[in-house]
CSV table of C-alpha atoms in Angstrom, one decimal:
chain,number,residue,atom,x,y,z
A,1,MET,CA,16.9,-30.1,24.9
A,2,THR,CA,19.1,-27.3,26.2
A,3,MET,CA,21.5,-25.6,23.8
A,4,ASN,CA,25.1,-25.3,24.7
A,5,ASN,CA,26.0,-21.7,25.6
A,6,ASN,CA,29.1,-21.9,23.3
A,7,HIS,CA,26.9,-22.4,20.2
A,8,PRO,CA,24.3,-20.0,18.9
A,9,GLY,CA,20.7,-21.1,19.1
A,10,ARG,CA,18.6,-21.8,16.0
A,11,ARG,CA,15.7,-19.9,17.5
A,12,TYR,CA,15.5,-17.3,20.3
A,13,THR,CA,12.6,-16.4,22.6
A,14,ALA,CA,13.6,-12.7,22.6
A,15,TYR,CA,15.8,-10.0,21.2
A,16,VAL,CA,16.8,-6.9,23.2
A,17,SER,CA,17.7,-3.8,21.1
A,18,THR,CA,17.8,-0.1,21.8
A,19,LEU,CA,14.4,0.3,20.2
A,20,GLY,CA,12.7,-2.3,22.3
A,21,THR,CA,12.4,-5.9,23.3
A,22,THR,CA,10.9,-8.2,20.7
A,23,GLN,CA,9.8,-11.6,22.1
A,24,LEU,CA,7.9,-14.7,21.3
A,25,HIS,CA,5.3,-15.9,23.7
A,26,LEU,CA,2.0,-17.9,23.6
A,27,ARG,CA,-1.0,-16.0,22.4
A,28,ASN,CA,-4.6,-16.9,21.7
A,29,PRO,CA,-5.2,-16.5,17.9
A,30,TRP,CA,-8.8,-15.5,18.4
A,31,VAL,CA,-7.8,-12.6,20.6
A,32,ILE,CA,-5.3,-11.3,18.0
A,33,ALA,CA,-8.0,-11.8,15.2
A,34,PHE,CA,-10.4,-9.8,17.3
A,35,TRP,CA,-8.0,-6.8,17.5
A,36,SER,CA,-7.5,-7.0,13.7
A,37,ALA,CA,-11.2,-6.9,13.2
A,38,MET,CA,-11.5,-3.8,15.5
A,39,PHE,CA,-8.7,-2.0,13.5
A,40,PRO,CA,-6.7,-3.8,10.8
A,41,GLY,CA,-3.0,-3.7,11.6
A,42,VAL,CA,-3.1,-3.6,15.4
A,43,GLY,CA,-3.3,-7.4,15.7
A,44,HIS,CA,0.0,-7.6,13.8
A,45,LEU,CA,1.5,-4.9,16.1
A,46,LEU,CA,0.7,-7.2,19.0
A,47,LEU,CA,2.7,-9.9,17.3
A,48,SER,CA,5.6,-7.4,16.7
A,49,LYS,CA,5.0,-7.8,12.9
A,50,TYR,CA,5.6,-4.1,12.5
A,51,LEU,CA,6.0,-3.6,8.8
A,52,ARG,CA,2.8,-5.6,8.0
A,53,GLY,CA,1.0,-3.8,10.8
A,54,PHE,CA,2.0,-0.3,9.7
A,55,LEU,CA,0.9,-1.1,6.1
A,56,LEU,CA,-2.5,-2.5,7.1
A,57,PHE,CA,-3.1,0.3,9.6
A,58,ALA,CA,-2.3,3.1,7.1
A,59,TRP,CA,-4.5,1.2,4.5
A,60,GLU,CA,-7.4,1.1,7.0
A,61,VAL,CA,-7.2,4.9,7.7
A,62,LEU,CA,-6.9,5.8,4.0
A,63,ILE,CA,-9.6,3.5,2.6
A,64,ASN,CA,-11.9,4.1,5.6
A,65,PHE,CA,-11.7,7.8,5.1
A,66,GLN,CA,-12.1,7.8,1.3
A,67,GLY,CA,-15.0,5.3,1.4
A,68,HIS,CA,-16.7,6.9,4.4
A,69,ILE,CA,-16.8,3.5,6.1
A,70,ASN,CA,-17.2,4.8,9.6
A,71,MET,CA,-20.1,7.0,8.6
A,72,THR,CA,-21.7,4.1,6.9
A,73,ILE,CA,-21.3,2.0,10.1
A,74,TYR,CA,-22.7,4.8,12.2
A,75,TYR,CA,-25.9,5.3,10.2
A,76,SER,CA,-26.3,1.5,9.8
A,77,PHE,CA,-26.2,0.9,13.5
A,78,LEU,CA,-28.7,3.7,14.0
A,79,GLY,CA,-31.1,2.1,11.5
A,80,ASN,CA,-30.8,5.0,9.0
A,81,PHE,CA,-30.0,2.8,6.0
A,82,GLU,CA,-30.8,5.5,3.4
A,83,MET,CA,-28.1,7.8,4.8
A,84,ALA,CA,-25.8,4.9,5.0
A,85,LYS,CA,-26.2,4.2,1.3
A,86,GLN,CA,-25.8,7.8,0.3
A,87,CYS,CA,-22.6,8.4,2.2
A,88,LEU,CA,-20.9,5.2,1.1
A,89,ASP,CA,-18.4,5.3,-1.8
A,90,THR,CA,-18.6,1.9,-3.4
A,91,ARG,CA,-15.4,2.4,-5.4
A,92,TRP,CA,-13.5,2.4,-2.1
A,93,MET,CA,-15.8,-0.1,-0.3
A,94,LEU,CA,-15.0,-2.9,-2.8
A,95,ILE,CA,-11.3,-2.4,-2.1
A,96,TYR,CA,-11.8,-2.3,1.6
A,97,ILE,CA,-13.6,-5.7,2.1
A,98,PRO,CA,-11.0,-8.2,0.9
A,99,THR,CA,-8.1,-6.5,2.7
A,100,TYR,CA,-10.1,-6.2,5.9
A,101,PHE,CA,-10.7,-9.9,6.0
A,102,PHE,CA,-7.1,-10.6,5.0
A,103,ALA,CA,-5.9,-8.7,8.0
A,104,ILE,CA,-8.1,-10.9,10.3
A,105,TRP,CA,-7.1,-14.2,8.6
A,106,ASP,CA,-3.4,-13.3,8.4
A,107,SER,CA,-3.1,-12.3,12.1
A,108,TYR,CA,-4.8,-15.6,13.1
A,109,ARG,CA,-2.5,-17.7,10.9
A,110,THR,CA,0.6,-15.8,12.0
A,111,THR,CA,-0.3,-16.2,15.7
A,112,GLU,CA,-0.4,-20.0,15.2
A,113,ASP,CA,2.9,-20.0,13.4
A,114,LEU,CA,4.6,-17.9,16.1
A,115,ASN,CA,3.1,-20.1,18.9
A,116,ASN,CA,4.8,-23.1,17.3
A,117,LEU,CA,8.1,-21.2,16.9
A,118,TYR,CA,7.9,-20.1,20.6
A,119,LEU,CA,7.5,-23.8,21.7
A,120,LEU,CA,10.6,-24.8,19.7
A,121,ALA,CA,12.6,-21.8,21.0
A,122,ALA,CA,11.6,-22.4,24.6
A,123,ARG,CA,12.8,-26.0,24.3
A,124,GLU,CA,16.2,-24.9,22.9
A,125,GLU,CA,16.6,-22.4,25.8
A,126,ALA,CA,19.1,-20.4,23.7
A,127,ALA,CA,20.7,-17.6,25.6
A,128,PHE,CA,20.2,-13.9,24.6
A,129,LYS,CA,21.6,-10.7,25.9
A,130,PRO,CA,19.3,-9.0,28.4
A,131,PHE,CA,21.1,-5.6,28.2
A,132,LYS,CA,21.7,-3.3,25.3
A,133,MET,CA,23.5,0.0,25.3
A,134,ASP,CA,24.7,2.2,22.4
A,135,SER,CA,24.9,5.9,21.6
A,136,LEU,CA,21.1,6.3,21.2
A,137,CYS,CA,19.6,4.5,24.2
A,138,ILE,CA,19.9,1.9,26.9
A,139,ASN,CA,17.4,-1.0,27.1
A,140,TYR,CA,17.4,-3.8,29.6
A,141,LEU,CA,15.0,-6.4,31.1
A,142,ASP,CA,13.5,-5.4,34.4
A,143,LYS,CA,10.3,-5.9,36.4
A,144,LYS,CA,7.6,-3.3,36.1
A,145,SER,CA,3.9,-3.0,37.1
A,146,PRO,CA,1.6,-3.9,34.3
A,147,TRP,CA,-1.2,-1.7,35.7
A,148,SER,CA,1.2,1.3,35.8
A,149,SER,CA,1.9,0.8,32.0
A,150,ALA,CA,-1.8,0.4,31.3
A,151,LEU,CA,-2.6,3.6,33.3
A,152,TRP,CA,-0.1,5.7,31.4
A,153,SER,CA,-1.6,4.5,28.1
A,154,PHE,CA,-5.0,5.3,29.5
A,155,VAL,CA,-3.9,8.8,30.2
A,156,ALA,CA,-1.9,9.3,26.9
A,157,PRO,CA,-1.9,6.4,24.4
A,158,GLY,CA,1.7,5.3,23.6
A,159,THR,CA,3.3,6.4,26.9
A,160,GLY,CA,2.6,3.0,28.4
A,161,GLN,CA,4.7,1.4,25.7
A,162,MET,CA,7.5,3.9,26.5
A,163,VAL,CA,7.5,2.6,30.1
A,164,ILE,CA,8.8,-0.8,28.8
A,165,ASN,CA,10.9,0.9,26.0
A,166,ARG,CA,8.8,-0.3,23.1
A,167,ILE,CA,9.9,2.7,21.1
A,168,ILE,CA,8.6,1.6,17.7
A,169,THR,CA,5.1,0.9,18.9
A,170,ALA,CA,5.0,3.9,21.2
A,171,SER,CA,6.0,6.3,18.4
A,172,PHE,CA,3.5,4.8,16.0
A,173,ILE,CA,0.6,5.0,18.5
A,174,LEU,CA,1.5,8.5,19.6
A,175,ILE,CA,1.7,9.9,16.1
A,176,TRP,CA,-1.6,8.3,14.9
A,177,SER,CA,-3.3,9.2,18.2
A,178,ILE,CA,-2.4,12.9,17.6
A,179,ILE,CA,-3.7,12.8,14.0
A,180,ILE,CA,-6.9,11.0,14.9
A,181,VAL,CA,-7.6,13.1,18.0
A,182,TYR,CA,-7.0,16.3,16.1
A,183,TYR,CA,-9.2,15.6,13.1
A,184,SER,CA,-12.0,14.1,15.3
A,185,ASN,CA,-12.1,17.3,17.4
A,186,LEU,CA,-11.9,15.1,20.5
A,187,LEU,CA,-10.3,17.6,22.9
A,188,PRO,CA,-12.9,20.4,22.4
A,189,ALA,CA,-15.7,17.8,22.7
A,190,ILE,CA,-14.2,16.6,26.0
A,191,HIS,CA,-14.1,20.1,27.2
A,192,HIS,CA,-17.7,20.8,26.5
A,193,THR,CA,-18.8,17.3,27.7
A,194,TRP,CA,-17.2,17.8,31.1
A,195,ALA,CA,-18.6,21.3,31.3
A,196,GLY,CA,-22.0,19.8,31.0
A,197,ASN,CA,-22.6,21.1,27.4
A,198,PHE,CA,-23.5,17.7,26.0
A,199,GLU,CA,-25.2,18.9,22.8
A,200,GLN,CA,-22.3,21.1,21.9
A,201,GLY,CA,-19.9,18.3,22.7
A,202,LYS,CA,-21.8,16.0,20.2
A,203,THR,CA,-21.8,18.6,17.4
A,204,MET,CA,-18.1,19.2,17.8
A,205,LEU,CA,-17.1,15.7,17.0
A,206,ASN,CA,-16.2,14.5,13.5
A,207,ILE,CA,-17.9,11.1,13.5
A,208,GLN,CA,-15.7,9.7,10.6
A,209,TRP,CA,-12.5,10.2,12.6
A,210,PHE,CA,-14.0,9.8,16.1
A,211,LEU,CA,-15.1,6.2,15.6
A,212,ASN,CA,-11.5,5.2,15.2
A,213,ILE,CA,-10.7,6.3,18.8
A,214,PRO,CA,-12.3,3.4,20.8
A,215,SER,CA,-10.3,0.8,18.9
A,216,LEU,CA,-7.0,2.6,19.0
A,217,TYR,CA,-7.3,3.9,22.5
A,218,PHE,CA,-8.2,0.6,24.2
A,219,PHE,CA,-5.7,-1.3,22.0
A,220,ALA,CA,-3.0,1.0,23.4
A,221,VAL,CA,-4.0,0.2,27.0
A,222,TYR,CA,-4.3,-3.6,26.2
A,223,ASP,CA,-0.9,-3.7,24.4
A,224,ALA,CA,0.9,-1.9,27.2
A,225,TYR,CA,-0.5,-4.3,29.9
A,226,VAL,CA,0.1,-7.4,27.8
A,227,ASN,CA,3.7,-6.6,26.9
A,228,THR,CA,4.6,-5.5,30.5
A,229,VAL,CA,3.3,-8.9,31.7
A,230,GLU,CA,5.3,-10.7,29.1
A,231,SER,CA,8.4,-8.6,29.7
A,232,ASN,CA,8.2,-9.5,33.4
A,233,LYS,CA,7.9,-13.2,32.6
A,234,LEU,CA,10.8,-12.9,30.2
A,235,PHE,CA,12.9,-11.3,33.0
A,236,ASP,CA,12.0,-14.3,35.3
A,237,TRP,CA,13.0,-16.8,32.6
A,238,GLU,CA,16.3,-15.2,31.8
A,239,GLN,CA,17.2,-14.7,35.4
A,240,ALA,CA,16.3,-18.3,36.3
A,241,ARG,CA,18.6,-19.5,33.4
A,242,PHE,CA,21.4,-17.3,34.6
A,243,LEU,CA,21.1,-18.6,38.2
A,244,LYS,CA,21.1,-22.2,37.0
A,245,ASP,CA,24.3,-21.6,35.0
A,246,GLN,CA,26.2,-19.6,37.5
A,247,TYR,CA,25.0,-20.6,41.0
A,248,GLN,CA,24.4,-24.4,40.9
A,249,ASN,CA,28.0,-25.6,41.2
A,250,SER,CA,28.4,-29.3,41.7
A,251,SER,CA,31.0,-28.6,44.4
A,252,PHE,CA,28.4,-27.0,46.7
A,253,LYS,CA,28.1,-29.0,49.9
A,254,MET,CA,24.5,-29.6,50.9
A,255,PRO,CA,23.6,-29.7,54.6
A,256,SER,CA,24.7,-33.1,56.0
A,257,THR,CA,25.2,-34.8,59.3
A,258,MET,CA,28.9,-35.2,58.2
A,259,LEU,CA,29.3,-31.5,58.7
A,260,ILE,CA,28.2,-31.4,62.3
A,261,GLY,CA,30.7,-29.7,64.5
A,262,SER,CA,32.6,-28.3,61.5
A,263,GLY,CA,31.6,-24.7,62.1
A,264,VAL,CA,29.7,-24.6,58.8
A,265,MET,CA,26.4,-22.7,58.8
A,266,TYR,CA,23.8,-22.2,56.1
A,267,ILE,CA,21.6,-19.2,55.5
A,268,ILE,CA,18.4,-20.2,53.6
A,269,SER,CA,16.3,-17.4,52.1
A,270,THR,CA,13.5,-17.0,49.5
A,271,PHE,CA,13.1,-14.3,46.9
A,272,ARG,CA,10.9,-13.3,44.0
A,273,HIS,CA,12.7,-12.9,40.7
A,274,SER,CA,14.0,-9.3,40.7
A,275,ILE,CA,17.1,-7.2,40.3
A,276,ALA,CA,17.3,-7.1,44.1
A,277,LEU,CA,18.0,-10.9,44.1
A,278,GLU,CA,21.1,-10.4,41.9
A,279,LYS,CA,22.2,-7.5,44.0
A,280,ALA,CA,22.0,-9.6,47.1
A,281,ILE,CA,24.1,-12.4,45.6
A,282,THR,CA,26.8,-10.0,44.3
A,283,ALA,CA,26.8,-8.2,47.7
A,284,ALA,CA,27.4,-11.5,49.4
A,285,GLU,CA,30.3,-12.2,47.0
A,286,MET,CA,31.8,-8.8,47.8
A,287,LYS,CA,31.7,-9.7,51.5
A,288,GLY,CA,34.0,-12.7,50.7
A,289,ILE,CA,31.5,-15.5,50.1
A,290,ALA,CA,32.8,-17.8,47.3
A,291,ARG,CA,30.6,-18.4,44.3
A,292,ASP,CA,30.7,-22.2,44.9
A,293,SER,CA,29.3,-21.5,48.4
A,294,ILE,CA,26.1,-20.1,46.9
A,295,LEU,CA,23.2,-22.2,45.6
A,296,ALA,CA,20.3,-20.5,43.8
A,297,VAL,CA,17.3,-22.7,42.9
A,298,PRO,CA,14.6,-21.1,40.7
A,299,MET,CA,11.3,-22.8,41.4
A,300,ASP,CA,9.0,-24.1,38.7
A,301,LYS,CA,5.5,-22.5,38.7
A,302,ARG,CA,2.3,-24.4,38.7
A,303,GLY,CA,0.9,-24.9,35.2
A,304,GLU,CA,3.3,-22.4,33.7
A,305,ARG,CA,3.2,-24.2,30.3
A,306,SER,CA,0.0,-26.2,30.6
A,307,LYS,CA,-2.3,-24.0,28.5
A,308,LEU,CA,-2.1,-22.1,25.3
A,309,PHE,CA,-3.5,-18.8,26.3
A,310,ASP,CA,-2.9,-15.2,25.1
A,311,SER,CA,-0.4,-12.9,26.6
A,312,MET,CA,-2.7,-11.8,29.4
A,313,GLN,CA,-2.0,-15.1,31.1
A,314,GLN,CA,-0.9,-15.0,34.7
A,315,SER,CA,2.3,-16.8,35.8
A,316,ASP,CA,0.3,-20.0,36.4
A,317,GLY,CA,-1.2,-20.0,32.9
A,318,LEU,CA,-4.6,-18.6,33.8
A,319,SER,CA,-5.9,-15.9,31.5
A,320,LEU,CA,-8.4,-13.5,33.0
A,321,LEU,CA,-8.3,-10.1,31.1
A,322,ASP,CA,-8.5,-11.1,27.5
A,323,LEU,CA,-12.3,-11.4,27.4
A,324,PRO,CA,-12.9,-8.2,29.6
A,325,PHE,CA,-10.8,-6.2,27.1
A,326,ILE,CA,-12.6,-7.7,24.1
A,327,LEU,CA,-16.1,-7.0,25.4
A,328,GLY,CA,-15.0,-3.7,26.8
A,329,SER,CA,-13.6,-2.4,23.6
A,330,PHE,CA,-16.6,-3.6,21.5
A,331,LEU,CA,-19.1,-2.0,23.9
A,332,ALA,CA,-17.1,1.2,24.0
A,333,LEU,CA,-17.5,1.4,20.2
A,334,MET,CA,-21.3,0.7,20.6
A,335,GLY,CA,-21.5,3.3,23.3
A,336,ALA,CA,-19.7,5.8,21.1
A,337,ILE,CA,-22.2,5.2,18.2
A,338,TYR,CA,-25.4,5.2,20.2
A,339,GLY,CA,-24.3,7.9,22.6
A,340,PHE,CA,-25.0,10.5,19.9
A,341,ASN,CA,-28.7,9.8,20.6
A,342,PHE,CA,-28.4,10.0,24.4
A,343,ARG,CA,-28.1,13.1,26.6
A,344,TRP,CA,-24.6,12.4,28.0
A,345,GLY,CA,-23.1,12.1,24.5
A,346,PRO,CA,-20.7,9.5,22.9
A,347,LEU,CA,-17.7,10.2,25.1
A,348,LEU,CA,-19.3,9.3,28.4
A,349,TRP,CA,-21.4,6.5,26.9
A,350,GLY,CA,-18.3,5.1,25.3
A,351,LEU,CA,-16.6,4.9,28.7
A,352,ILE,CA,-19.7,3.4,30.3
A,353,GLY,CA,-19.8,0.8,27.5
A,354,PHE,CA,-16.1,-0.1,28.2
A,355,GLY,CA,-16.7,-0.3,31.9
A,356,ALA,CA,-19.8,-2.5,31.5
A,357,GLY,CA,-18.1,-4.8,28.9
A,358,PHE,CA,-15.0,-5.1,31.1
A,359,LEU,CA,-17.0,-6.1,34.2
A,360,ILE,CA,-19.1,-8.6,32.3
A,361,GLY,CA,-16.1,-10.2,30.7
A,362,LEU,CA,-14.3,-10.3,34.1
A,363,VAL,CA,-17.3,-11.9,35.8
A,364,ILE,CA,-17.6,-14.6,33.1
A,365,LYS,CA,-13.9,-15.4,33.4
A,366,LEU,CA,-14.0,-15.5,37.2
A,367,ALA,CA,-17.1,-17.7,37.2
A,368,ALA,CA,-15.5,-20.1,34.6
A,369,ASN,CA,-12.3,-20.4,36.6
A,370,HIS,CA,-13.6,-20.1,40.2
A,371,LYS,CA,-12.4,-23.6,41.2
A,372,TYR,CA,-9.0,-23.0,39.8
A,373,LEU,CA,-8.8,-19.6,41.5
A,374,SER,CA,-9.8,-21.0,44.9
A,375,HIS,CA,-6.7,-23.1,44.9
A,376,ARG,CA,-4.3,-20.2,44.1
A,377,SER,CA,-2.2,-19.0,47.0
A,378,SER,CA,-2.5,-15.4,48.0
A,379,GLY,CA,0.3,-12.9,48.7
A,380,LYS,CA,3.9,-13.0,47.4
A,381,ASP,CA,4.9,-16.4,46.4
A,382,SER,CA,8.6,-17.5,46.7
A,383,GLU,CA,10.2,-18.0,43.3
A,384,VAL,CA,13.8,-18.6,44.1
A,385,VAL,CA,15.4,-20.4,47.1
A,386,LEU,CA,18.9,-19.1,47.9
A,387,ILE,CA,21.2,-21.1,50.2
A,388,ILE,CA,24.5,-19.7,51.3
A,389,GLU,CA,27.2,-21.7,53.1
A,390,CYS,CA,29.1,-19.5,55.6
A,391,LYS,CA,31.1,-19.4,58.8
A,392,GLU,CA,29.3,-18.8,62.1
A,393,HIS,CA,30.7,-15.2,62.4
A,394,GLU,CA,29.3,-14.4,59.0
A,395,ALA,CA,25.8,-15.6,59.6
A,396,GLU,CA,24.2,-12.4,61.1
A,397,MET,CA,25.9,-10.2,58.5
A,398,LEU,CA,24.4,-12.3,55.7
A,399,LYS,CA,21.0,-12.4,57.3
A,400,ASP,CA,20.9,-8.6,57.5
A,401,LEU,CA,22.2,-8.3,53.9
A,402,LEU,CA,19.5,-10.6,52.6
A,403,TRP,CA,16.7,-8.7,54.5
A,404,ASN,CA,18.0,-5.4,53.1
A,405,HIS,CA,17.7,-6.8,49.6
A,406,GLU,CA,14.0,-7.7,49.7
A,407,ALA,CA,14.2,-11.3,50.8
A,408,LEU,CA,10.7,-12.8,51.5
A,409,GLY,CA,12.1,-15.0,54.3
A,410,VAL,CA,15.4,-15.8,55.9
A,411,ARG,CA,16.4,-18.7,58.2
A,412,LYS,CA,19.7,-19.7,59.8
A,413,LEU,CA,20.5,-23.4,59.7
A,414,SER,CA,23.1,-24.4,62.3
A,415,LEU,CA,24.7,-27.8,62.2
A,416,THR,CA,25.4,-28.6,65.9
A,417,GLN,CA,26.0,-31.7,67.9
A,418,THR,CA,23.0,-32.8,69.9
């Protein structure tokens, strides 16, 4: 069912504000639960449940520090159980356990609830404003590279979220990253490690604070990539809805033998969803092409709603990078722990652990989906077909205009007597 534009929707798939874009989309509950297990609160941040996420995150830092939980984990994994017993404060430990498992359970349950709400909101197709401007900031939907966002978060956690204007999450990650990096003595340890002073690099680290870094760091990279992918998909959805409303006029005359000899020509082109597409349409209108002479047809994508995957899913519903990030983050933590016993130290072994886990997860995903992947087309797929009715003297001008606005293909259709 499609909601009438004149009436407000009961549910919306997204809300664009000056502080960011909050949206519903399908997620894998197990993936969200994993991130909550790695660091309570961050699973809720992935769901945009900010207040709950902030509270659980702050609780994790406080109770973990007071109870020496990370130190206990460190000694336990190294097999030094006597030291693990001595450093653990059981007064705090007994508070830690129930809330830790609550965070995992609640993030799983909330993901299922939000998935159901997304399905209902997607069926309503209620319109929302894709542009927001006030005295503080400007926010708008646009297409961005997910890998660019991930790379910026890899360089400096939180900056990837700034790329897509997720100011709340970016501020939270930046602040806590600074606190944890400072108290863990990470930067001096990096200096000594890259200088080859591995032993000094190890002794510089505060283990209690340092073991928070793999979870927070790779969560920041994952979150930046995920939300850029979903923001791009939201842009496509909103633009497709706009084109259907504005450029599918019932008075548009489709190519027909009845028009032979009338001097009518058609310019047919294909585009990907982008700002350039709307610029091309408005430029054609500014050249005198009437709106009812333009037909824009957004194409449905194969399997777009066929599977309930997490937000790493590609446009065809295939998820590839959820497992690589899960295994990579877990092995990064293991590398950080056991790296204290190896020559290169926890920093390099943590990165090696992430790389190994990421590759293992990617190989598993590719092997499990190789038949599906073999049928996927390569290159840039056409997502919108644009047909413009024009006079013969306007045809070349329109062809050049479309090519200049990133058209994937342009063809002139001339209706002539044979």
